[in-house]
Amino acid sequence: MIQIEVPLGERSYPVLVGPAALGELSSLVPDDVRRVAFVTQENIGISTEIHLPTSTHYLPNGEEAKQLSVIESLCSAFAQGGLTRSDLIVGIGGGVVTDVAGFAAAVYHRGIRVLHVPTTLLGQIDAAIGGKTGVNLSEGKNLVGAFWQPCGVICDTELLASLPEREMRSGMGELAKYHFLGGGQLDSLPLDERVAACVRIKAEVVASDEREGGGRALLNYGHTLAHALEIEGSFDLRHGEAVAIGIEYAAMLAHEMGRISDASLEEHRRVLHAYGLPRGLPAGSNPDRIVKLFGRDKKAKNGFTFVLDGPEGLEVVEGIPENLLRKILERM
Ligand code: NAD
């Protein structure tokens, strides 16, 4: 078992990574907890024994679970079950479940403790770590939420065995970005060490910038084009696949700007290929619309803004000329 701490002073918490880590759940339940509310999805089918009274609450599948009305129903069910301020919510699922369980925990009784058991690769290396929680509005994704750190996270890598192949590959898209955030040759490591290496990087970034004032933005490597493709599209792309295409684009852009060498561009391509990820724009992409969407990106305060690789590693680069963005889109 690998244990990593997310160092946030008195809100620090452990992340346990390894096969069968779920067996350690009881050891992370704080002593004064009297009741546990599990939040999960029916198709996940993962449960665990615990020596306390429990209730289980099922969320719908997919982004439709990330709605304020679902938070309301969940909190009503907690209240009917007598969940109090000193009890615990345990989210067992992918990023959708941990985002919803985490946000419900942040607002129920003005905040109760939550423990995450991420069951997707994306959840284990990203969504469950760092305390970002939230739901969508019809106006956009993740527009309502809170920073609410869990009291512990369990990344049981055996739970990934039942994950559909496409979901696993989507997680690999997020994994690919950690290669360029100081992870090095992650693809040569066994799965549990790979997950642990990503958790370590994410924990470090979160500790240095909990509320995304600066460094945490680097975690969005590859995400500017990914978000544009997700908004633009009727494309059949999972999030991690869109991120992979975004990483290829960011690498080509950095190369064109003279920020990275031929070898570094090749290394980006090697990593994406090693994980079986797509690199090209989906057929039917519209460069005009994509460039327009780049301008609406949350990071775009000073002209077109991207996280790009360079001599000092990843950094946020502002004021990128529009014609360059178009040129690379056309070349992809
Ligand atoms: P997801 O939670 O929708 O899970 C994908 C599918 O896999 C679902 O159908 C789920 O029921 C199923 N599943 C989950 N675990 C399984 C298992 N072990 N076996 C079989 N099936 C399983 O998708 P995701 O990719 O994990 O998460 C995406 C969400 O995460 C998005 O809403 C995104 O906004 C959010 N996210 C949040 C953060 C954050 O920091 N809070 C970071 C990244 C992404």
Short mmCIF file of C-alpha atoms and ligand atoms in Angstrom, two decimals:
data_model
loop_
_atom_site.label_atom_id
_atom_site.label_comp_id
_atom_site.label_asym_id
_atom_site.label_seq_id
_atom_site.Cartn_x
_atom_site.Cartn_y
_atom_site.Cartn_z
CA MET A 1 0.00 0.00 0.00
CA ILE A 2 1.31 3.47 -0.86
CA GLN A 3 0.27 6.37 1.39
CA ILE A 4 0.53 9.97 0.23
CA GLU A 5 -0.43 13.03 2.21
CA VAL A 6 -2.16 16.05 0.73
CA PRO A 7 -0.47 18.65 2.93
CA LEU A 8 -2.99 21.36 3.84
CA GLY A 9 -2.18 22.12 7.48
CA GLU A 10 -4.94 20.97 9.79
CA ARG A 11 -7.01 19.91 6.77
CA SER A 12 -4.27 17.54 5.53
CA TYR A 13 -5.45 14.08 4.56
CA PRO A 14 -4.09 10.73 3.45
CA VAL A 15 -4.54 9.11 0.05
CA LEU A 16 -4.11 5.32 0.11
CA VAL A 17 -3.17 3.76 -3.22
CA GLY A 18 -2.91 0.08 -4.07
CA PRO A 19 -4.74 -3.14 -4.79
CA ALA A 20 -7.30 -3.96 -2.03
CA ALA A 21 -6.90 -0.49 -0.46
CA LEU A 22 -10.69 -0.43 0.08
CA GLY A 23 -10.10 -2.86 2.97
CA GLU A 24 -8.55 0.11 4.83
CA LEU A 25 -11.76 2.17 4.76
CA SER A 26 -12.59 1.69 8.46
CA SER A 27 -9.14 2.94 9.46
CA LEU A 28 -9.88 6.30 7.78
CA VAL A 29 -13.31 6.78 9.39
CA PRO A 30 -12.91 9.36 12.17
CA ASP A 31 -13.65 7.96 15.69
CA ASP A 32 -16.64 10.19 16.43
CA VAL A 33 -18.62 9.18 13.31
CA ARG A 34 -21.90 7.39 14.22
CA ARG A 35 -23.42 6.94 10.76
CA VAL A 36 -22.14 6.64 7.21
CA ALA A 37 -24.02 7.64 4.05
CA PHE A 38 -22.64 5.97 0.93
CA VAL A 39 -23.21 7.81 -2.34
CA THR A 40 -22.66 5.78 -5.50
CA GLN A 41 -24.27 4.60 -8.77
CA GLU A 42 -26.13 1.31 -9.23
CA ASN A 43 -24.04 0.11 -12.20
CA ILE A 44 -20.78 0.52 -10.28
CA GLY A 45 -21.72 -2.32 -7.95
CA ILE A 46 -18.94 -1.69 -5.44
CA SER A 47 -19.80 -1.76 -1.76
CA THR A 48 -17.96 -2.35 1.46
CA GLU A 49 -18.62 -3.46 5.03
CA ILE A 50 -18.30 -1.03 7.86
CA HIS A 51 -19.12 -1.52 11.58
CA LEU A 52 -21.55 1.44 11.77
CA PRO A 53 -25.15 2.06 10.66
CA THR A 54 -25.14 2.96 6.97
CA SER A 55 -27.45 4.15 4.22
CA THR A 56 -26.78 3.97 0.47
CA HIS A 57 -27.88 6.64 -2.01
CA TYR A 58 -27.79 6.07 -5.75
CA LEU A 59 -27.15 8.83 -8.26
CA PRO A 60 -28.19 8.84 -11.92
CA ASN A 61 -25.46 7.99 -14.41
CA GLY A 62 -23.51 10.64 -16.33
CA GLU A 63 -23.53 14.44 -16.22
CA GLU A 64 -27.27 14.50 -15.46
CA ALA A 65 -26.31 13.56 -11.87
CA LYS A 66 -24.44 16.87 -11.58
CA GLN A 67 -27.53 19.00 -10.96
CA LEU A 68 -28.69 21.14 -8.06
CA SER A 69 -31.94 19.14 -7.93
CA VAL A 70 -29.90 15.97 -7.29
CA ILE A 71 -28.07 17.73 -4.42
CA GLU A 72 -31.45 18.71 -2.96
CA SER A 73 -32.82 15.14 -3.13
CA LEU A 74 -29.61 13.77 -1.66
CA CYS A 75 -29.63 16.22 1.25
CA SER A 76 -33.33 15.45 1.90
CA ALA A 77 -32.50 11.75 2.04
CA PHE A 78 -29.62 12.48 4.46
CA ALA A 79 -31.98 14.47 6.68
CA GLN A 80 -34.64 11.75 6.62
CA GLY A 81 -31.98 9.19 7.59
CA GLY A 82 -30.88 11.34 10.54
CA LEU A 83 -27.39 12.13 9.26
CA THR A 84 -25.86 14.71 11.60
CA ARG A 85 -23.03 17.17 11.46
CA SER A 86 -20.60 14.67 13.00
CA ASP A 87 -21.35 11.87 10.51
CA LEU A 88 -19.64 10.94 7.28
CA ILE A 89 -20.44 10.77 3.56
CA VAL A 90 -18.48 8.26 1.48
CA GLY A 91 -18.52 8.75 -2.31
CA ILE A 92 -17.83 5.55 -4.27
CA GLY A 93 -17.58 6.20 -8.00
CA GLY A 94 -16.05 8.22 -10.79
CA GLY A 95 -15.63 11.99 -10.99
CA VAL A 96 -19.38 12.47 -11.29
CA VAL A 97 -20.02 10.75 -7.94
CA THR A 98 -17.14 12.39 -6.07
CA ASP A 99 -18.08 15.86 -7.44
CA VAL A 100 -21.70 15.40 -6.28
CA ALA A 101 -20.98 13.63 -2.97
CA GLY A 102 -18.31 16.24 -2.22
CA PHE A 103 -20.61 19.18 -2.97
CA ALA A 104 -23.47 17.65 -0.93
CA ALA A 105 -21.00 17.23 1.94
CA ALA A 106 -19.88 20.86 1.57
CA VAL A 107 -23.42 22.22 1.95
CA TYR A 108 -25.30 19.68 4.11
CA HIS A 109 -25.49 21.12 7.66
CA ARG A 110 -23.08 23.79 6.33
CA GLY A 111 -20.45 21.13 5.80
CA ILE A 112 -19.86 17.57 6.98
CA ARG A 113 -16.93 15.23 6.42
CA VAL A 114 -16.55 13.26 3.21
CA LEU A 115 -14.27 10.43 2.20
CA HIS A 116 -13.76 9.53 -1.46
CA VAL A 117 -13.34 6.09 -3.00
CA PRO A 118 -12.70 6.93 -6.69
CA THR A 119 -13.43 3.96 -8.95
CA THR A 120 -12.35 5.39 -12.33
CA LEU A 121 -8.77 6.10 -13.35
CA LEU A 122 -9.72 9.75 -13.90
CA GLY A 123 -11.19 9.87 -10.39
CA GLN A 124 -8.11 8.32 -8.79
CA ILE A 125 -5.50 10.53 -10.43
CA ASP A 126 -7.50 13.74 -10.59
CA ALA A 127 -11.14 14.34 -9.60
CA ALA A 128 -11.09 12.88 -6.06
CA ILE A 129 -7.93 14.72 -5.01
CA GLY A 130 -7.87 18.42 -4.24
CA GLY A 131 -11.33 19.29 -2.98
CA LYS A 132 -12.98 20.74 -6.09
CA THR A 133 -16.66 19.77 -5.99
CA GLY A 134 -19.68 20.95 -7.92
CA VAL A 135 -22.54 20.57 -10.32
CA ASN A 136 -23.52 21.93 -13.73
CA LEU A 137 -26.08 24.55 -14.79
CA SER A 138 -27.77 24.59 -18.16
CA GLU A 139 -25.43 27.55 -18.87
CA GLY A 140 -22.30 25.45 -18.42
CA LYS A 141 -20.34 22.74 -16.64
CA ASN A 142 -19.20 23.02 -13.01
CA LEU A 143 -20.63 26.52 -12.61
CA VAL A 144 -21.82 25.94 -9.02
CA GLY A 145 -19.62 24.31 -6.44
CA ALA A 146 -17.30 24.61 -3.48
CA PHE A 147 -13.78 23.80 -2.45
CA TRP A 148 -14.32 21.06 0.15
CA GLN A 149 -11.43 18.80 1.01
CA PRO A 150 -12.17 15.17 1.88
CA CYS A 151 -10.84 13.64 5.11
CA GLY A 152 -9.27 10.80 3.15
CA VAL A 153 -9.15 9.18 -0.30
CA ILE A 154 -8.85 5.49 -1.14
CA CYS A 155 -7.56 4.64 -4.62
CA ASP A 156 -8.04 0.88 -4.82
CA THR A 157 -6.49 0.01 -8.18
CA GLU A 158 -8.26 -3.39 -8.24
CA LEU A 159 -11.58 -1.55 -8.58
CA LEU A 160 -10.47 -0.39 -12.03
CA ALA A 161 -10.70 -3.97 -13.34
CA SER A 162 -14.43 -3.62 -14.08
CA LEU A 163 -14.06 -0.22 -15.77
CA PRO A 164 -15.13 -0.22 -19.45
CA GLU A 165 -12.13 0.07 -21.78
CA ARG A 166 -13.22 3.46 -23.10
CA GLU A 167 -13.39 4.91 -19.54
CA MET A 168 -9.93 3.52 -18.82
CA ARG A 169 -8.59 5.20 -21.96
CA SER A 170 -10.26 8.45 -20.98
CA GLY A 171 -8.34 8.30 -17.69
CA MET A 172 -5.15 7.72 -19.68
CA GLY A 173 -5.68 11.13 -21.35
CA GLU A 174 -5.43 12.81 -17.95
CA LEU A 175 -2.56 10.52 -17.03
CA ALA A 176 -0.65 11.63 -20.13
CA LYS A 177 -0.59 15.24 -18.87
CA TYR A 178 1.25 14.20 -15.69
CA HIS A 179 4.23 13.11 -17.83
CA PHE A 180 4.76 16.81 -18.55
CA LEU A 181 4.06 17.98 -15.00
CA GLY A 182 7.23 16.32 -13.73
CA GLY A 183 5.99 12.72 -13.81
CA GLY A 184 8.63 11.53 -16.29
CA GLN A 185 8.30 8.04 -17.80
CA LEU A 186 5.10 7.07 -15.99
CA ASP A 187 4.16 4.51 -18.63
CA SER A 188 7.05 2.29 -17.50
CA LEU A 189 5.58 1.93 -13.97
CA PRO A 190 3.05 -0.64 -12.72
CA LEU A 191 -0.48 0.76 -12.45
CA ASP A 192 -0.54 1.38 -8.68
CA GLU A 193 2.79 3.25 -8.77
CA ARG A 194 1.61 5.22 -11.77
CA VAL A 195 -1.56 6.27 -9.94
CA ALA A 196 0.50 7.11 -6.85
CA ALA A 197 2.94 9.23 -8.89
CA CYS A 198 0.02 11.26 -10.31
CA VAL A 199 -1.56 11.64 -6.86
CA ARG A 200 1.79 12.91 -5.52
CA ILE A 201 2.01 15.54 -8.26
CA LYS A 202 -1.61 16.60 -7.82
CA ALA A 203 -1.17 16.76 -4.01
CA GLU A 204 1.86 19.03 -4.45
CA VAL A 205 0.11 21.34 -6.88
CA VAL A 206 -3.02 21.54 -4.69
CA ALA A 207 -0.94 22.22 -1.58
CA SER A 208 0.81 25.13 -3.30
CA ASP A 209 -2.37 26.62 -4.78
CA GLU A 210 -5.49 25.21 -3.16
CA ARG A 211 -7.95 27.61 -4.77
CA GLU A 212 -6.49 27.86 -8.25
CA GLY A 213 -4.95 31.30 -8.01
CA GLY A 214 -1.90 30.26 -10.03
CA GLY A 215 -0.01 26.95 -10.24
CA ARG A 216 -3.11 24.79 -10.16
CA ALA A 217 -3.98 26.11 -13.61
CA LEU A 218 -1.11 23.98 -14.96
CA LEU A 219 -3.28 20.93 -14.31
CA ASN A 220 -5.31 22.18 -17.25
CA TYR A 221 -2.57 21.20 -19.72
CA GLY A 222 -4.33 20.18 -22.94
CA HIS A 223 -7.70 21.37 -21.63
CA THR A 224 -8.21 24.55 -23.68
CA LEU A 225 -8.75 22.70 -26.95
CA ALA A 226 -10.38 19.80 -25.05
CA HIS A 227 -13.05 22.10 -23.59
CA ALA A 228 -13.62 23.76 -26.98
CA LEU A 229 -14.14 20.35 -28.63
CA GLU A 230 -16.46 19.31 -25.80
CA ILE A 231 -18.58 22.47 -26.13
CA GLU A 232 -18.42 22.58 -29.92
CA GLY A 233 -19.39 19.17 -30.24
CA SER A 234 -21.45 16.40 -31.22
CA PHE A 235 -18.14 14.49 -31.34
CA ASP A 236 -17.99 11.05 -29.81
CA LEU A 237 -15.14 11.95 -27.46
CA ARG A 238 -14.64 11.10 -23.77
CA HIS A 239 -13.04 13.88 -21.72
CA GLY A 240 -9.59 12.24 -21.57
CA GLU A 241 -9.60 11.64 -25.32
CA ALA A 242 -10.33 15.34 -25.87
CA VAL A 243 -7.48 16.19 -23.47
CA ALA A 244 -5.12 13.98 -25.51
CA ILE A 245 -5.97 15.92 -28.69
CA GLY A 246 -5.48 19.12 -26.68
CA ILE A 247 -2.02 17.97 -25.54
CA GLU A 248 -0.98 17.25 -29.14
CA TYR A 249 -2.20 20.73 -30.14
CA ALA A 250 -0.44 22.45 -27.24
CA ALA A 251 2.78 20.60 -28.09
CA MET A 252 2.57 21.60 -31.78
CA LEU A 253 1.89 25.20 -30.75
CA ALA A 254 4.83 25.25 -28.32
CA HIS A 255 7.06 23.72 -31.01
CA GLU A 256 5.99 26.31 -33.59
CA MET A 257 6.72 29.08 -31.07
CA GLY A 258 10.24 27.69 -30.55
CA ARG A 259 9.52 26.79 -26.93
CA ILE A 260 10.20 23.06 -27.25
CA SER A 261 12.58 20.95 -29.34
CA ASP A 262 11.77 18.35 -32.02
CA ALA A 263 12.62 15.68 -29.42
CA SER A 264 10.13 17.09 -26.93
CA LEU A 265 7.38 17.20 -29.57
CA GLU A 266 8.20 13.57 -30.37
CA GLU A 267 8.06 12.66 -26.65
CA HIS A 268 4.53 14.12 -26.46
CA ARG A 269 3.53 11.98 -29.41
CA ARG A 270 5.20 8.88 -27.98
CA VAL A 271 3.26 9.23 -24.72
CA LEU A 272 -0.11 9.75 -26.42
CA HIS A 273 0.59 6.77 -28.67
CA ALA A 274 1.69 4.58 -25.72
CA TYR A 275 -1.74 5.10 -24.13
CA GLY A 276 -3.63 4.44 -27.37
CA LEU A 277 -5.01 8.00 -27.40
CA PRO A 278 -6.27 10.02 -30.37
CA ARG A 279 -4.14 12.97 -31.57
CA GLY A 280 -6.01 14.44 -34.54
CA LEU A 281 -8.99 16.77 -34.67
CA PRO A 282 -12.27 14.89 -35.10
CA ALA A 283 -13.69 14.99 -38.64
CA GLY A 284 -16.02 17.95 -39.07
CA SER A 285 -14.27 20.23 -36.54
CA ASN A 286 -14.77 23.89 -37.31
CA PRO A 287 -11.60 25.99 -36.71
CA ASP A 288 -13.59 29.29 -36.66
CA ARG A 289 -15.82 28.08 -33.87
CA ILE A 290 -12.92 26.53 -32.00
CA VAL A 291 -10.93 29.79 -32.06
CA LYS A 292 -14.02 31.67 -30.85
CA LEU A 293 -14.34 29.22 -27.96
CA PHE A 294 -10.62 29.67 -27.11
CA GLY A 295 -11.44 33.34 -26.49
CA ARG A 296 -14.11 32.41 -23.95
CA ASP A 297 -11.77 30.21 -21.91
CA LYS A 298 -11.70 31.04 -18.18
CA LYS A 299 -7.91 31.55 -18.35
CA ALA A 300 -8.15 33.99 -21.26
CA LYS A 301 -7.74 37.28 -19.38
CA ASN A 302 -5.02 38.73 -21.60
CA GLY A 303 -5.71 37.52 -25.11
CA PHE A 304 -5.55 33.87 -26.11
CA THR A 305 -4.05 31.93 -23.23
CA PHE A 306 -2.70 28.38 -23.13
CA VAL A 307 -0.72 26.18 -20.78
CA LEU A 308 2.38 25.40 -22.84
CA ASP A 309 5.54 23.39 -22.36
CA GLY A 310 8.84 25.24 -22.56
CA PRO A 311 12.43 25.31 -21.33
CA GLU A 312 11.26 25.67 -17.71
CA GLY A 313 8.45 23.12 -18.01
CA LEU A 314 4.75 23.96 -18.19
CA GLU A 315 3.62 27.57 -17.83
CA VAL A 316 0.64 29.77 -18.60
CA VAL A 317 1.35 31.75 -21.79
CA GLU A 318 -0.82 34.76 -22.65
CA GLY A 319 -1.36 36.80 -25.80
CA ILE A 320 -0.89 34.04 -28.39
CA PRO A 321 -1.63 35.40 -31.90
CA GLU A 322 -4.88 34.16 -33.44
CA ASN A 323 -3.29 33.39 -36.81
CA LEU A 324 -0.87 30.99 -35.12
CA LEU A 325 -3.71 29.18 -33.37
CA ARG A 326 -5.50 28.78 -36.70
CA LYS A 327 -2.38 27.65 -38.52
CA ILE A 328 -1.80 24.80 -36.06
CA LEU A 329 -5.48 23.78 -36.09
CA GLU A 330 -5.29 23.53 -39.85
CA ARG A 331 -2.11 21.49 -39.67
CA MET A 332 -3.53 18.89 -37.25
P1 NAD B 1 -18.00 9.09 -14.53
O1 NAD B 1 -17.98 9.40 -13.09
O2 NAD B 1 -19.20 9.48 -15.31
O3 NAD B 1 -17.75 7.51 -14.69
C1 NAD B 1 -17.76 6.95 -15.98
C2 NAD B 1 -18.67 5.71 -16.05
O4 NAD B 1 -18.01 4.60 -15.43
C3 NAD B 1 -19.98 5.87 -15.33
O5 NAD B 1 -20.97 5.21 -16.09
C4 NAD B 1 -19.77 5.12 -14.02
O6 NAD B 1 -20.98 4.65 -13.45
C5 NAD B 1 -18.88 4.00 -14.47
N1 NAD B 1 -17.99 3.43 -13.45
C6 NAD B 1 -17.30 4.09 -12.51
N2 NAD B 1 -16.50 3.26 -11.84
C7 NAD B 1 -16.68 2.03 -12.36
C8 NAD B 1 -16.10 0.78 -12.11
N3 NAD B 1 -15.12 0.61 -11.22
N4 NAD B 1 -16.53 -0.28 -12.85
C9 NAD B 1 -17.48 -0.11 -13.82
N5 NAD B 1 -18.04 1.07 -14.12
C10 NAD B 1 -17.64 2.12 -13.40
O7 NAD B 1 -16.75 9.71 -15.31
P2 NAD B 1 -15.30 10.16 -14.82
O8 NAD B 1 -14.53 10.24 -16.08
O9 NAD B 1 -14.76 9.37 -13.70
O10 NAD B 1 -15.54 11.63 -14.24
C11 NAD B 1 -15.95 12.70 -15.05
C12 NAD B 1 -16.42 13.82 -14.18
O11 NAD B 1 -15.36 14.22 -13.31
C13 NAD B 1 -16.82 15.07 -14.95
O12 NAD B 1 -18.08 15.50 -14.50
C14 NAD B 1 -15.76 16.09 -14.59
O13 NAD B 1 -16.26 17.40 -14.56
C15 NAD B 1 -15.33 15.63 -13.23
N6 NAD B 1 -13.96 16.03 -12.85
C16 NAD B 1 -13.79 16.66 -11.66
C17 NAD B 1 -12.51 17.03 -11.27
C18 NAD B 1 -12.31 17.69 -9.94
O14 NAD B 1 -11.19 18.13 -9.64
N7 NAD B 1 -13.32 17.76 -9.11
C19 NAD B 1 -11.40 16.77 -12.08
C20 NAD B 1 -11.62 16.11 -13.29
C21 NAD B 1 -12.91 15.75 -13.67
#
